Amino acid sequence: MALNVNSGQSHEAQFGPPSAPINIAQFLQTALKFEQGSDDHSPCSVFSHSVGNGKAQEWLTLNQTQHEAIETECSVGDIQESLNEVVSNPRLFSHVIKTHEAAVQSIYETAESSSRRKRKRVTVTEPADEHAGVASLRSKLDAVQLTSWPLTLNSALFIRTPRHADHNTLVETKRLNLSSDVNNIHQALIFVTVHSPLSWGHKLLARSSQHVLLSSQTLGDLYDVIPCPSNEIPEEVENDDGMTNWHFTQPGCGSTGAVICIEETMYGDAQTERDYSDKLQDLIQRIPEKRRPTLSKGPPMHETNFDSLVIRLHTPYWLLHAGNCEHFLVFEHIRLIHPSDPPLSSYPLTTQITPPLLDNCRICNKVPAVYSVVGDIRLGESPFVVCAPCWRWMGMPKGEGAKNVTVVPLPKHEFGWNA
């Protein structure tokens, strides 16, 4: 019997289990009482288990000789030096990669019981034909005494091929510097992961970005920092000559609206008199009463602080904007601010952005396309994506055929991706 899984069930199967409802304001109050103490217990620092001011003061009391002795004992310079020697040498680094790939492939072939066609085996140079430097490196690796060093057959349970969402376009954490409440240190950090439907399978979701916000910030702040190609749809503008031009507008300028649904409450963007939350409420009323969800309209998202919400961790919350563009917000965890965290003025933070999948030019099939051509009978399909050099080479059609051709620039992936 085949199992028929609808879109909602497929999305929920990727998350969870959900936590109990968490009142963020009560979480902060409980932490404050814990730190200040009460009749039942003495004051206790939440981060007392980590390196605090006491250890820092103790370090300052040591003399220079003691500093150097501790730094020498804890130094990993020898390991760093040996790793740099391998990574900077193409021959040694190639040997390490091929050896690892061969070991992983061998584990997969042994653990896999299916009869499907095996992958082409990775070839490794025979020891007799190895370079002297490679042979020396192999001897060092074979001499490692750690029992956890070699991969065993059980490793197949914890190994998978890299996914596109594992990559990160950011080389460092992006700081938006939008926080105005920089003096209130008694706040919580909210860690949010944004998932988006895959273009080739809307029942499947993939991580698109990760963000960190303060509890004093709003749902609107989160919405504003989410990178999405729908925020870069160009606006059609007709000039005085009757020619059509396309202009990219900043996110929020001329926005078509947005709504976030959290715990049966809809938070619209209030950009218009009737925003998406009102329209969604009208749409819900058309659903038969037995199947109708119970959703109520809440305040605008830009006026809703996180510390006014009750949320559940590992639960997908629906975000709709720009017509029919969907995302799912998942709160990963909540914690107090640690002294080693970035300054409050730098939030919200963006820690990961999955690289966008770009369509290649359909003519040269070598570089990403930058234009979408609609209505050109010379091309095999409409719309037809093409790069700038190929379109300059082709040019607009001559005569009456040019009236039906529209050239639209594709999103540049700038708003939200760049600081």
Coordinates of C-alpha atoms in Angstrom, one line a residue:
M1 CA 0.0 0.0 0.0
A2 CA 1.5 3.3 -1.1
L3 CA 1.8 6.1 1.4
N4 CA 0.3 9.3 0.1
V5 CA 2.1 12.2 1.8
N6 CA 0.8 15.7 1.2
S7 CA 2.8 18.8 1.1
G8 CA 2.1 19.8 4.8
Q9 CA 3.0 16.3 6.1
S10 CA 6.2 16.2 4.0
H11 CA 7.3 19.6 5.4
E12 CA 6.6 18.7 9.1
A13 CA 8.5 15.4 8.7
Q14 CA 11.7 17.4 8.2
F15 CA 11.5 19.1 11.6
G16 CA 10.9 18.3 15.2
P17 CA 10.1 17.1 17.6
P18 CA 8.6 20.4 18.7
S19 CA 9.4 21.8 22.1
A20 CA 6.8 22.9 24.6
P21 CA 5.6 26.5 24.2
I22 CA 8.2 29.0 25.3
N23 CA 7.2 32.4 26.6
I24 CA 10.3 34.5 25.8
A25 CA 9.4 37.2 28.3
Q26 CA 9.0 34.6 31.1
F27 CA 12.3 33.0 30.0
L28 CA 14.1 36.3 30.6
Q29 CA 12.4 36.9 33.9
T30 CA 13.3 33.4 35.2
A31 CA 16.9 33.9 34.2
L32 CA 17.0 37.3 35.9
K33 CA 15.6 35.8 39.2
F34 CA 18.1 33.0 38.9
E35 CA 21.0 35.5 38.7
Q36 CA 19.7 37.8 41.4
G37 CA 18.8 35.0 43.8
S38 CA 15.9 34.6 46.1
D39 CA 15.0 33.2 49.5
D40 CA 15.4 29.6 48.2
H41 CA 18.8 30.0 46.6
S42 CA 21.8 32.4 46.5
P43 CA 22.6 34.5 43.4
C44 CA 24.2 32.4 40.6
S45 CA 25.6 33.4 37.3
V46 CA 24.0 31.7 34.3
F47 CA 27.4 31.3 32.6
S48 CA 29.3 30.4 35.8
H49 CA 30.5 27.2 34.2
S50 CA 32.4 29.1 31.5
V51 CA 35.5 31.3 31.8
G52 CA 34.3 34.3 33.7
N53 CA 35.8 37.4 35.3
G54 CA 37.4 35.4 38.1
K55 CA 39.6 33.3 35.7
A56 CA 40.5 36.5 33.7
Q57 CA 41.6 38.2 36.9
E58 CA 43.6 35.1 37.9
W59 CA 45.4 35.2 34.6
L60 CA 46.3 38.8 35.1
T61 CA 48.0 38.0 38.4
L62 CA 50.5 35.6 36.7
N63 CA 54.0 36.9 35.7
Q64 CA 55.5 36.8 32.2
T65 CA 57.3 33.5 32.8
Q66 CA 54.2 31.8 33.9
H67 CA 52.3 33.2 30.9
E68 CA 54.9 31.8 28.5
A69 CA 55.0 28.4 30.2
I70 CA 51.2 28.0 29.9
E71 CA 51.1 29.2 26.4
T72 CA 53.9 26.8 25.4
E73 CA 52.1 23.9 27.1
C74 CA 48.8 24.7 25.4
S75 CA 50.2 25.6 22.0
V76 CA 49.1 23.7 18.9
G77 CA 51.8 25.3 16.7
D78 CA 53.4 21.9 15.9
I79 CA 50.1 20.5 14.6
Q80 CA 49.3 23.7 12.7
E81 CA 52.7 23.6 11.1
S82 CA 52.4 20.0 9.9
L83 CA 48.9 20.7 8.6
N84 CA 50.1 23.7 6.7
E85 CA 52.8 21.7 5.1
V86 CA 50.3 19.2 3.8
V87 CA 47.7 21.7 2.6
S88 CA 50.3 23.9 0.8
N89 CA 51.8 20.9 -1.0
P90 CA 49.5 19.9 -4.0
R91 CA 51.0 16.4 -4.1
L92 CA 50.5 15.7 -0.4
F93 CA 47.1 17.2 -0.3
S94 CA 46.0 15.3 -3.3
H95 CA 47.1 12.1 -1.7
V96 CA 45.1 12.9 1.5
I97 CA 41.9 13.6 -0.5
K98 CA 42.2 10.5 -2.7
T99 CA 42.9 8.3 0.3
H100 CA 39.9 9.6 2.2
E101 CA 37.6 9.3 -0.8
A102 CA 38.8 5.7 -1.4
A103 CA 38.2 4.8 2.3
V104 CA 34.6 6.3 2.2
Q105 CA 33.8 4.6 -1.0
S106 CA 35.0 1.2 0.3
I107 CA 32.8 1.7 3.4
Y108 CA 29.8 2.5 1.3
E109 CA 30.3 -0.5 -1.0
T110 CA 30.6 -2.8 1.9
A111 CA 27.6 -1.4 3.8
E112 CA 25.3 -1.1 0.8
S113 CA 23.4 -4.3 0.1
S114 CA 21.6 -3.2 -3.0
S115 CA 22.5 -4.6 -6.4
R116 CA 22.5 -1.3 -8.2
R117 CA 25.5 -0.3 -10.3
K118 CA 28.5 0.8 -8.2
R119 CA 30.4 4.0 -8.7
K120 CA 33.7 4.1 -10.4
R121 CA 36.3 3.2 -7.8
V122 CA 38.8 5.9 -6.8
T123 CA 42.3 4.9 -7.7
V124 CA 45.2 5.5 -5.3
T125 CA 48.8 5.2 -6.3
E126 CA 50.5 2.0 -5.3
P127 CA 53.1 2.3 -2.4
A128 CA 55.9 1.2 -4.7
D129 CA 55.2 4.1 -7.1
E130 CA 54.7 6.8 -4.5
H131 CA 56.8 9.9 -4.2
A132 CA 59.2 10.0 -1.3
G133 CA 57.2 12.8 0.4
V134 CA 53.9 11.0 0.0
A135 CA 55.4 7.8 1.4
S136 CA 56.7 9.7 4.4
L137 CA 53.2 11.2 5.0
R138 CA 51.5 7.9 4.7
S139 CA 53.9 6.4 7.2
K140 CA 53.1 9.2 9.7
L141 CA 49.4 8.7 9.3
D142 CA 49.6 4.9 9.7
A143 CA 51.5 5.4 12.9
V144 CA 48.7 7.3 14.5
Q145 CA 47.7 5.4 17.7
L146 CA 44.2 6.8 18.1
T147 CA 41.6 4.0 17.7
S148 CA 39.1 6.5 16.5
W149 CA 41.3 7.6 13.7
P150 CA 40.5 5.0 11.0
L151 CA 37.0 4.8 9.6
T152 CA 35.0 1.7 10.5
L153 CA 32.1 0.0 8.8
N154 CA 29.7 1.8 11.2
S155 CA 30.9 5.1 9.7
A156 CA 28.4 4.6 6.8
L157 CA 25.6 5.6 9.2
F158 CA 27.1 9.1 9.7
I159 CA 28.5 9.9 6.3
R160 CA 26.6 11.6 3.5
T161 CA 27.5 13.5 0.4
P162 CA 27.6 17.3 0.6
R163 CA 24.3 19.1 -0.1
H164 CA 23.9 22.4 -1.7
A165 CA 22.6 23.9 1.5
D166 CA 25.8 23.0 3.3
H167 CA 27.7 25.7 1.4
N168 CA 27.8 29.3 2.6
T169 CA 28.3 32.4 0.5
L170 CA 29.5 34.4 3.5
V171 CA 33.2 34.3 4.5
E172 CA 32.3 36.0 7.8
T173 CA 29.2 36.8 9.8
K174 CA 27.2 39.6 8.3
R175 CA 26.3 42.3 10.8
L176 CA 23.4 44.6 9.9
N177 CA 23.8 47.1 12.8
L178 CA 20.0 47.7 13.1
S179 CA 19.7 47.3 16.9
S180 CA 18.8 50.5 18.8
D181 CA 18.4 48.9 22.2
V182 CA 22.1 48.7 22.9
N183 CA 22.1 49.4 26.6
N184 CA 19.8 46.6 27.7
I185 CA 22.2 43.7 28.2
H186 CA 19.5 41.5 29.7
Q187 CA 18.2 40.1 26.5
A188 CA 18.0 36.7 24.8
L189 CA 19.5 35.7 21.4
I190 CA 17.0 34.1 19.0
F191 CA 18.5 31.7 16.5
V192 CA 16.4 31.3 13.4
T193 CA 16.8 29.1 10.3
V194 CA 14.9 29.9 7.1
H195 CA 13.9 27.0 4.9
S196 CA 12.5 27.4 1.3
P197 CA 10.8 25.0 -1.1
L198 CA 13.0 23.5 -3.7
S199 CA 12.2 24.6 -7.3
W200 CA 12.2 21.1 -8.6
G201 CA 10.1 19.6 -5.7
H202 CA 7.8 21.8 -3.6
K203 CA 7.3 19.0 -1.1
L204 CA 10.9 19.3 -0.1
L205 CA 12.5 22.1 1.8
A206 CA 16.1 23.2 2.0
R207 CA 17.9 25.6 4.3
S208 CA 18.3 29.0 2.6
S209 CA 19.7 31.2 5.5
Q210 CA 20.4 31.4 9.2
H211 CA 20.1 34.5 11.4
V212 CA 20.6 35.6 15.0
L213 CA 18.4 38.4 16.5
L214 CA 17.9 40.0 19.9
S215 CA 14.7 39.4 21.8
S216 CA 14.0 43.2 21.7
Q217 CA 14.0 43.2 17.9
T218 CA 10.9 42.5 15.8
L219 CA 9.5 40.0 13.4
G220 CA 9.8 42.8 10.8
D221 CA 13.6 42.9 11.4
L222 CA 13.8 39.2 10.7
Y223 CA 11.7 39.6 7.5
D224 CA 13.9 42.5 6.3
V225 CA 17.2 40.5 6.5
I226 CA 16.0 37.3 4.8
P227 CA 17.6 37.1 1.3
C228 CA 15.1 36.1 -1.4
P229 CA 15.1 36.5 -5.2
S230 CA 11.5 37.6 -5.0
N231 CA 12.7 40.8 -3.4
E232 CA 14.6 41.6 -6.6
I233 CA 11.8 41.3 -9.1
P234 CA 12.3 44.3 -11.4
E235 CA 9.6 47.0 -11.7
E236 CA 8.3 47.8 -15.2
V237 CA 8.6 51.6 -15.9
E238 CA 7.6 53.3 -19.1
N239 CA 9.5 56.4 -20.1
D240 CA 8.4 59.4 -22.1
D241 CA 9.3 57.8 -25.4
G242 CA 7.0 54.9 -24.7
M243 CA 9.9 52.5 -24.2
T244 CA 9.8 50.0 -21.3
N245 CA 12.6 50.0 -18.8
W246 CA 13.1 47.8 -15.8
H247 CA 14.3 49.0 -12.4
F248 CA 15.3 47.1 -9.3
T249 CA 13.8 48.6 -6.2
Q250 CA 15.0 48.2 -2.6
P251 CA 13.1 45.6 -0.5
G252 CA 10.1 47.1 1.1
C253 CA 9.8 49.8 -1.5
G254 CA 6.7 49.0 -3.5
S255 CA 6.5 45.6 -1.7
T256 CA 3.5 43.4 -2.6
G257 CA 3.1 42.5 1.1
A258 CA 4.0 39.8 3.6
V259 CA 2.5 37.8 6.5
I260 CA 4.0 35.5 9.1
C261 CA 1.9 32.9 10.9
I262 CA 3.1 32.0 14.4
E263 CA 1.0 29.9 16.8
E264 CA -2.3 30.6 15.1
T265 CA -1.6 34.4 14.9
M266 CA -1.1 36.3 11.6
Y267 CA 1.4 39.2 11.6
G268 CA 1.1 41.4 8.5
D269 CA 3.5 44.1 7.3
A270 CA 0.9 46.9 7.4
Q271 CA 2.3 48.4 4.2
T272 CA -1.3 48.9 2.9
E273 CA -4.7 49.5 4.4
R274 CA -5.5 45.8 3.8
D275 CA -2.3 43.8 4.1
Y276 CA -1.7 40.1 3.6
S277 CA -3.1 39.2 7.0
D278 CA -6.5 40.7 6.1
K279 CA -6.5 39.0 2.7
L280 CA -5.5 35.6 4.2
Q281 CA -8.3 36.0 6.8
D282 CA -10.8 36.5 3.9
L283 CA -9.4 33.5 2.1
I284 CA -9.7 31.3 5.3
Q285 CA -13.4 32.2 5.6
R286 CA -14.0 30.5 2.2
I287 CA -12.8 27.1 3.6
P288 CA -15.5 24.8 5.0
E289 CA -16.0 25.3 8.7
K290 CA -14.9 21.7 9.6
R291 CA -11.5 22.2 7.8
R292 CA -11.1 25.9 8.6
P293 CA -8.0 26.7 10.7
T294 CA -8.3 29.0 13.7
L295 CA -6.2 32.0 12.8
S296 CA -6.5 35.5 14.3
K297 CA -4.9 38.8 13.2
G298 CA -2.1 40.1 15.3
P299 CA -0.2 43.4 15.4
P300 CA 2.0 44.4 12.5
M301 CA 5.3 42.4 12.3
H302 CA 7.4 45.5 12.6
E303 CA 5.7 46.3 15.9
T304 CA 5.9 42.7 17.3
N305 CA 9.0 42.1 19.5
F306 CA 10.3 38.6 20.0
D307 CA 10.0 39.0 23.7
S308 CA 6.2 39.3 23.3
L309 CA 5.8 36.0 21.6
V310 CA 5.2 32.4 22.7
I311 CA 7.0 30.0 20.3
R312 CA 8.0 26.4 20.0
L313 CA 11.5 25.3 19.0
H314 CA 12.0 23.1 15.9
T315 CA 8.5 24.0 14.6
P316 CA 8.1 25.5 11.1
Y317 CA 6.3 28.8 11.0
W318 CA 4.9 30.0 7.6
L319 CA 6.0 33.1 5.8
L320 CA 4.3 34.3 2.6
H321 CA 5.4 37.3 0.6
A322 CA 5.7 38.7 -2.9
G323 CA 2.5 36.9 -4.1
N324 CA 3.1 33.2 -3.7
C325 CA 6.7 33.0 -2.4
E326 CA 6.9 30.8 0.7
H327 CA 9.4 30.3 3.4
F328 CA 9.4 28.4 6.7
L329 CA 10.9 29.9 9.8
V330 CA 12.3 27.5 12.4
F331 CA 13.5 28.7 15.8
E332 CA 16.5 26.6 16.6
H333 CA 17.3 27.7 20.2
I334 CA 17.1 30.6 22.6
R335 CA 19.8 31.6 25.1
L336 CA 21.0 34.6 27.1
I337 CA 23.7 36.9 25.8
H338 CA 27.2 35.7 26.6
P339 CA 30.1 38.2 27.3
S340 CA 31.9 36.8 24.3
D341 CA 29.0 37.6 21.9
P342 CA 29.2 40.4 19.4
P343 CA 28.1 43.9 20.6
L344 CA 24.4 44.6 20.8
S345 CA 24.6 47.2 18.1
S346 CA 25.6 44.7 15.4
Y347 CA 22.4 42.7 15.4
P348 CA 20.7 41.1 13.6
L349 CA 23.4 38.8 12.4
T350 CA 23.3 36.6 9.3
T351 CA 25.6 33.5 9.7
Q352 CA 24.8 31.5 6.6
I353 CA 23.3 32.0 3.2
T354 CA 23.0 29.1 0.8
P355 CA 24.4 30.1 -2.7
P356 CA 21.6 30.7 -5.2
L357 CA 21.2 28.3 -8.1
L358 CA 21.8 30.2 -11.3
D359 CA 20.5 29.3 -14.8
N360 CA 23.2 29.1 -17.4
C361 CA 22.8 30.9 -20.7
R362 CA 20.9 28.6 -23.1
I363 CA 23.1 29.7 -26.1
C364 CA 26.7 29.2 -24.9
N365 CA 25.8 27.1 -21.8
K366 CA 29.0 28.5 -20.1
V367 CA 28.1 31.5 -18.0
P368 CA 25.1 32.5 -15.9
A369 CA 22.2 34.1 -17.7
V370 CA 21.3 37.8 -16.9
Y371 CA 18.3 38.3 -19.2
S372 CA 15.0 36.5 -19.7
V373 CA 13.7 37.0 -23.3
V374 CA 10.0 36.6 -23.9
G375 CA 8.3 36.4 -27.3
D376 CA 11.3 36.1 -29.6
I377 CA 10.4 33.7 -32.4
R378 CA 14.1 33.2 -33.2
L379 CA 14.6 31.3 -30.0
G380 CA 13.4 27.8 -29.3
E381 CA 11.3 28.7 -26.2
S382 CA 9.8 31.6 -24.3
P383 CA 11.0 32.7 -21.8
F384 CA 14.6 32.1 -22.9
V385 CA 17.4 33.0 -20.5
V386 CA 20.6 34.3 -22.1
C387 CA 23.9 36.0 -20.9
A388 CA 24.8 39.5 -21.8
P389 CA 27.5 38.8 -24.5
C390 CA 25.2 36.3 -26.3
W391 CA 22.3 38.8 -26.3
R392 CA 24.6 41.6 -27.6
W393 CA 25.6 39.3 -30.4
M394 CA 22.0 38.4 -31.3
G395 CA 20.4 41.8 -30.7
M396 CA 16.7 42.7 -30.9
P397 CA 14.8 41.2 -33.9
K398 CA 14.2 43.5 -36.9
G399 CA 10.9 44.9 -38.1
E400 CA 7.5 44.1 -36.6
G401 CA 8.8 41.1 -34.6
A402 CA 10.5 43.5 -32.1
K403 CA 7.2 44.8 -30.8
N404 CA 6.4 41.4 -29.2
V405 CA 9.8 40.9 -27.6
T406 CA 10.3 41.7 -23.9
V407 CA 13.8 41.5 -22.3
V408 CA 13.6 41.3 -18.5
P409 CA 16.8 41.4 -16.3
L410 CA 17.1 38.5 -13.9
P411 CA 17.6 39.1 -10.2
K412 CA 21.2 40.1 -9.3
H413 CA 21.1 38.6 -5.8
E414 CA 22.3 41.7 -4.1
F415 CA 19.5 42.7 -1.6
G416 CA 20.0 40.5 1.4
W417 CA 23.1 38.8 0.1
N418 CA 25.3 41.9 0.4
A419 CA 25.6 44.0 3.6

